[in-house]
Structure formats: structure tokens, C-alpha cells
Short mmCIF file of C-alpha atoms in Angstrom, two decimals:
data_model
loop_
_atom_site.label_atom_id
_atom_site.label_comp_id
_atom_site.label_asym_id
_atom_site.label_seq_id
_atom_site.Cartn_x
_atom_site.Cartn_y
_atom_site.Cartn_z
CA MET A 1 21.94 5.73 -11.77
CA ALA A 2 19.25 2.88 -11.32
CA ALA A 3 15.96 3.77 -9.06
CA ILE A 4 15.85 3.14 -5.99
CA GLY A 5 12.30 2.23 -4.03
CA PRO A 6 11.00 0.42 -1.02
CA SER A 7 11.75 -3.25 -0.43
CA ALA A 8 9.16 -6.06 -1.95
CA GLY A 9 8.18 -6.44 2.04
CA GLU A 10 7.87 -2.70 3.10
CA ARG A 11 5.20 -2.48 -0.01
CA ALA A 12 3.58 -5.61 0.99
CA ARG A 13 3.42 -4.41 4.17
CA THR A 14 1.89 -1.26 3.42
CA VAL A 15 -0.78 -2.64 1.28
CA LEU A 16 -2.16 -4.94 3.80
CA ALA A 17 -2.20 -2.31 6.62
CA CYS A 18 -3.49 0.61 4.81
CA ALA A 19 -5.91 -1.14 2.47
CA PRO A 20 -9.70 -0.23 3.10
CA THR A 21 -10.80 -3.77 2.96
CA LEU A 22 -9.04 -7.67 2.42
CA GLU A 23 -11.12 -9.88 0.97
CA VAL A 24 -10.07 -13.41 2.93
CA GLU A 25 -11.57 -17.26 1.33
CA VAL A 26 -11.56 -19.91 3.26
CA ALA A 27 -12.14 -23.39 1.72
CA ASP A 28 -16.41 -22.42 1.27
CA GLY A 29 -16.13 -18.75 1.06
CA ALA A 30 -15.16 -15.09 1.35
CA GLU A 31 -15.84 -12.23 3.60
CA THR A 32 -14.43 -8.62 2.83
CA VAL A 33 -13.17 -7.57 6.09
CA ALA A 34 -13.12 -4.03 6.69
CA VAL A 35 -11.70 -3.28 10.23
CA HIS A 36 -8.09 -4.78 10.08
CA GLY A 37 -4.58 -4.19 10.80
CA VAL A 38 -0.78 -5.95 10.72
CA GLN A 39 0.72 -6.76 13.97
CA PRO A 40 4.23 -6.11 14.57
CA ASP A 41 4.82 -9.39 13.94
CA GLY A 42 3.39 -9.51 10.31
CA ALA A 43 0.60 -11.40 11.35
CA LEU A 44 -2.89 -10.11 10.56
CA ALA A 45 -6.02 -9.25 12.76
CA LEU A 46 -8.89 -9.81 11.67
CA LEU A 47 -12.74 -7.84 13.13
CA VAL A 48 -15.62 -10.14 11.70
CA PRO A 49 -18.87 -10.74 12.28
CA GLU A 50 -18.90 -13.82 15.03
CA ARG A 51 -21.84 -15.71 12.86
CA GLY A 52 -20.06 -15.14 9.58
CA THR A 53 -17.59 -17.65 7.20
CA LEU A 54 -14.69 -16.74 8.79
CA ALA A 55 -15.32 -16.66 12.78
CA ARG A 56 -16.80 -20.20 11.86
CA TRP A 57 -14.17 -21.70 10.03
CA ALA A 58 -11.23 -20.36 12.28
CA ASP A 59 -12.69 -21.61 15.50
CA GLY A 60 -10.82 -24.70 16.32
CA LEU A 61 -10.06 -25.45 12.68
CA ARG A 62 -7.26 -23.52 12.24
CA PRO A 63 -7.65 -23.35 8.33
CA TRP A 64 -5.91 -22.12 5.62
CA CYS A 65 -6.71 -19.18 3.78
CA THR A 66 -5.90 -16.52 0.70
CA VAL A 67 -6.30 -12.94 1.67
CA ARG A 68 -6.09 -10.12 -1.16
CA ALA A 69 -5.80 -6.54 -1.07
CA ALA A 70 -4.85 -3.73 -3.20
CA GLN A 71 -3.47 -0.42 -3.70
CA VAL A 72 -5.46 2.29 -5.98
CA THR A 73 -4.15 5.28 -6.82
CA SER A 74 -6.97 8.19 -6.17
CA VAL A 75 -5.89 9.69 -9.66
CA PRO A 76 -8.12 8.87 -12.67
CA SER A 77 -5.44 6.43 -15.36
CA PRO A 78 -5.88 3.26 -17.28
CA ASP A 79 -5.03 0.75 -14.38
CA ARG A 80 -5.81 2.62 -11.04
CA VAL A 81 -3.97 -0.49 -8.90
CA VAL A 82 -0.41 0.28 -8.16
CA ASP A 83 0.16 -2.36 -5.86
CA ARG A 84 -1.56 -6.39 -5.27
CA VAL A 85 -1.00 -8.35 -2.74
CA THR A 86 -2.02 -11.77 -1.91
CA VAL A 87 -1.49 -13.77 1.77
CA ARG A 88 -1.61 -17.58 2.44
CA GLY A 89 -1.93 -18.01 6.33
CA HIS A 90 -3.72 -20.22 8.78
CA LEU A 91 -6.34 -18.30 10.36
CA CYS A 92 -7.41 -18.45 13.83
CA VAL A 93 -9.40 -17.28 16.84
CA HIS A 94 -6.99 -14.24 17.95
CA PRO A 95 -5.04 -15.85 21.22
CA ASP A 96 -4.52 -12.32 22.42
CA VAL A 97 -6.99 -10.05 22.17
CA PRO A 98 -5.82 -7.15 23.97
CA ALA A 99 -2.51 -7.31 21.36
CA GLY A 100 -5.01 -7.56 18.46
CA MET A 101 -7.44 -4.91 19.69
CA ASP A 102 -3.65 -2.59 20.23
CA THR A 103 -3.21 -3.03 16.67
CA LEU A 104 -6.76 -2.67 15.32
CA MET A 105 -6.98 0.81 17.24
CA ALA A 106 -3.64 2.03 15.96
CA ALA A 107 -5.06 1.28 11.96
CA ALA A 108 -8.33 2.85 12.25
CA SER A 109 -9.47 6.32 11.83
CA GLY A 110 -11.66 8.63 13.54
CA GLU A 111 -13.66 7.27 16.89
CA ALA A 112 -13.61 3.40 17.85
CA SER A 113 -17.09 3.20 18.32
CA ASP A 114 -17.70 4.18 14.46
CA VAL A 115 -15.20 1.60 13.21
CA LEU A 116 -14.85 -1.01 15.52
CA PRO A 117 -18.24 -3.01 15.78
CA VAL A 118 -17.16 -5.30 18.59
CA ASP A 119 -20.64 -6.65 19.62
CA ALA A 120 -21.55 -9.61 17.61
CA ALA A 121 -17.70 -9.59 16.55
CA VAL A 122 -14.81 -12.13 16.86
CA LEU A 123 -11.48 -10.91 16.60
CA LEU A 124 -9.29 -13.51 14.23
CA ARG A 125 -5.49 -14.00 13.58
CA VAL A 126 -4.23 -14.35 10.40
CA ASN A 127 -0.04 -16.21 10.86
CA VAL A 128 1.25 -15.69 7.60
CA ARG A 129 2.84 -18.62 6.08
CA GLY A 130 3.52 -16.70 1.85
CA VAL A 131 3.33 -13.92 0.35
CA LEU A 132 3.12 -12.43 -3.10
CA LEU A 133 3.68 -8.95 -4.42
CA GLY A 134 2.14 -9.18 -7.74
CA HIS A 135 3.27 -12.53 -8.82
CA ASP A 136 6.69 -12.28 -7.31
CA PRO A 137 7.05 -14.40 -4.05
CA VAL A 138 8.47 -12.39 -0.84
CA SER A 139 10.02 -13.91 1.50
CA VAL A 140 7.85 -13.93 4.77
CA SER A 141 10.51 -12.96 7.32
CA GLU A 142 11.05 -10.21 4.88
CA PHE A 143 7.66 -8.70 5.05
CA ALA A 144 7.42 -9.82 9.28
CA THR A 145 10.49 -7.36 9.84
CA ALA A 146 9.54 -4.51 7.18
CA ALA A 147 7.49 -1.10 8.21
CA CYS A 148 4.58 0.39 6.60
CA ASP A 149 5.57 3.38 4.31
CA PRO A 150 5.68 6.97 6.61
CA LEU A 151 3.94 8.33 3.69
CA ALA A 152 1.01 5.80 3.51
CA THR A 153 -2.02 7.57 5.16
CA VAL A 154 -1.14 10.67 3.04
CA GLY A 155 0.03 9.36 -0.01
CA ASP A 156 -3.25 9.96 -1.88
CA VAL A 157 -3.85 13.30 -0.69
CA VAL A 158 -0.31 14.33 -1.65
CA VAL A 159 -0.27 12.51 -5.25
CA ALA A 160 -3.93 14.23 -5.70
CA HIS A 161 -2.70 17.54 -5.23
CA LEU A 162 0.34 17.31 -7.44
CA ALA A 163 -1.89 15.51 -10.34
CA VAL A 164 -4.34 18.41 -10.13
CA ASP A 165 -2.75 21.64 -9.28
CA HIS A 166 1.02 20.99 -10.35
CA ALA A 167 0.70 19.53 -13.53
CA ALA A 168 3.29 21.24 -15.60
CA ASP A 169 5.77 20.91 -12.53
CA VAL A 170 5.82 17.30 -12.27
CA ARG A 171 6.22 17.20 -16.57
CA ALA A 172 9.35 19.49 -15.59
CA LEU A 173 10.23 17.17 -13.05
CA ALA A 174 10.12 13.79 -15.30
CA ALA A 175 12.36 15.69 -17.67
CA LEU A 176 15.28 14.67 -14.74
CA LEU A 177 14.98 11.06 -16.06
CA GLY A 178 16.18 11.47 -19.51
CA ASP A 179 14.20 8.80 -20.59
CA PRO A 180 13.15 9.07 -24.43
CA PHE A 181 9.77 7.54 -23.82
CA VAL A 182 8.74 9.90 -20.47
CA ASP A 183 10.18 12.77 -22.28
CA ARG A 184 8.02 12.08 -25.99
CA ALA A 185 4.96 10.87 -23.71
CA ARG A 186 1.56 12.49 -24.13
CA SER A 187 1.30 12.71 -20.20
CA VAL A 188 3.17 12.05 -17.66
CA THR A 189 1.02 11.25 -14.30
CA PRO A 190 1.77 10.81 -10.83
CA ILE A 191 0.14 7.87 -9.09
CA GLY A 192 2.09 6.88 -6.04
CA ILE A 193 4.57 8.45 -3.64
CA ASP A 194 6.57 6.75 -0.90
CA ARG A 195 9.46 7.63 1.45
CA PHE A 196 11.84 7.57 -1.85
CA GLY A 197 10.09 9.29 -4.10
CA ILE A 198 7.22 9.45 -6.54
CA THR A 199 5.86 6.77 -9.07
CA LEU A 200 4.72 7.96 -12.53
CA LEU A 201 2.24 7.16 -15.17
CA ALA A 202 4.00 7.83 -18.55
CA ARG A 203 1.55 7.37 -21.80
CA SER A 204 1.87 7.89 -25.02
CA ALA A 205 -0.46 6.80 -28.01
CA VAL A 206 0.59 3.50 -27.87
CA ALA A 207 1.87 2.21 -24.72
CA ALA A 208 2.23 3.17 -20.91
CA ARG A 209 4.90 3.07 -18.59
CA ARG A 210 5.57 3.47 -14.82
CA VAL A 211 8.65 5.22 -14.03
CA ARG A 212 10.33 6.56 -10.89
CA LEU A 213 11.24 10.03 -10.04
CA ASP A 214 13.68 9.79 -6.35
CA PHE A 215 14.01 12.10 -3.79
CA PRO A 216 17.52 13.39 -3.38
CA ALA A 217 17.31 11.57 0.05
CA PRO A 218 14.43 9.49 1.12
CA VAL A 219 12.00 11.29 3.37
CA ARG A 220 10.89 10.67 7.56
CA GLY A 221 7.91 11.58 7.27
CA ALA A 222 4.74 13.86 5.53
CA HIS A 223 6.20 16.85 6.61
CA GLU A 224 10.20 16.43 4.49
CA VAL A 225 7.80 16.26 1.51
CA ARG A 226 7.90 19.89 0.55
CA SER A 227 11.69 20.02 1.29
CA ALA A 228 12.48 16.93 -1.01
CA MET A 229 9.88 17.95 -3.81
CA GLN A 230 11.48 21.90 -3.35
CA GLU A 231 15.03 20.13 -4.41
CA LEU A 232 13.92 18.29 -7.29
CA TYR A 233 12.33 21.80 -8.36
CA ARG A 234 15.37 23.21 -7.96
CA ALA A 235 16.80 20.53 -9.70
CA THR A 236 15.00 21.12 -12.43
CA ARG A 237 15.72 25.21 -12.85
CA ALA A 238 19.22 24.13 -12.85
CA ALA A 239 18.81 21.85 -15.70
CA GLY A 240 16.90 24.73 -17.47
CA ARG A 241 14.01 22.52 -17.62
CA GLY A 242 11.66 24.25 -15.45
#
């Protein structure tokens, strides 16, 4: 059976929603934006310094901009980037500040006073016109209607726990794939998790390959991960591999 997983739109939306920072480039410069969010229609909300490059360009000009973001695994590996996303769109002063601030508050962790430097700041919006996941184009309409993965905010913790405390179990689970490369691999490491399953990095002495280990059924949130993992463990025992 072919591996399943989140759609390209879901993956792109998750990266942009959860990346610690976004790199936003306009014609004569770029800024790193730490306070950001994805609005229900797929537009990006950015809180930036009012005297910065982005605020200056956005004021009445509606320039094209390029936004870059990455999802990076917390587990040490040769290439820690799980997904890269590039967005092209028009940058403007946000036309609906309350809605934009609601997006930022929903995306923020901790107290708003700690993460939202609203003094000497301006709220901007990027109206998305093009999306790339890696080098592959993603439909803008698919991106706009996609949801952020429900495990996005806990994924790093879960993956690190599996890698550190359950390495042998992960290796046993990987045997369920029946993949000769994985079976012979020198190491098999979890590097990502989403509602459909776990992304593993299998490494031999000369090569590395990412593979997917599907959950028996998609999970709806972090509260269902434990039971999904237990079902996988039961499958390894039934196959005589645990």
C-alpha cells in the first residue's frame, strides 16, 4: 500500500504557521519576522518595526515580496530541514487590524506582552499569489483552504522523545515497512510527525532516504498519538518483530 500523508497545501500551511521566523524579501532588502500568523483565507499577517524596510515598502506601494520559511527537525541529522516553503505575494498595510491581531494572538505562545511588540510596530498582510513546497508549486486555492496539522505544536517534543527514549522501538516499527533499504540501514531515526504518521530517516554507510510509517488511522490531535503508537507496537509483536 502506498504511503499516505498530508497534502502539499497542509504541509505548506503548517510550515508557515509554525516556523519560528519568516524571511521576507522586497526589492531592496529583507527582514526576519518573528511575530506572524496565517489567516483563515491563507494570507499572512506580519508584525514588523514601523521604521523597517517592510513597513516602508508596504505603505501604499503594495509591492511584490518573497517569504521563505522552513520546518526543521529537533533531532540531529545530516539535513535537519523537513520542509521548505516559498511564498510570493503582495505586501500591504493590513486592512483589518483586529482580525490580523487575532491571528497573531492565536499563533503566539506565552503572554501577548512578551511576544507582540506592538509599540513602534505596524501590522502588514501578504496576499498570497504563489506557493512553492521545496521546488514544487502548490495551488494557491489548496493552500488557502488547507488546515495546519494538529500535531504541529507538539511534533518536536514527540519526535525527540521517540528518538531518545524509544530508538529500539522505532527500529522495530520500521521493519513493518518491508523496505530492504530500511531493513539494512545503519540507523533509522524519526525526524517528523503529523496526523497521518511518522517520517523516518534511514541511513546506510553511503546513502540516506526518508520514508513514511503510517498510523493505522489519522489522528485528530496529540491526545490520540499514544493509542496510535500502541497499535503500531501491537502490529510489530504480531509480526514477530518487536
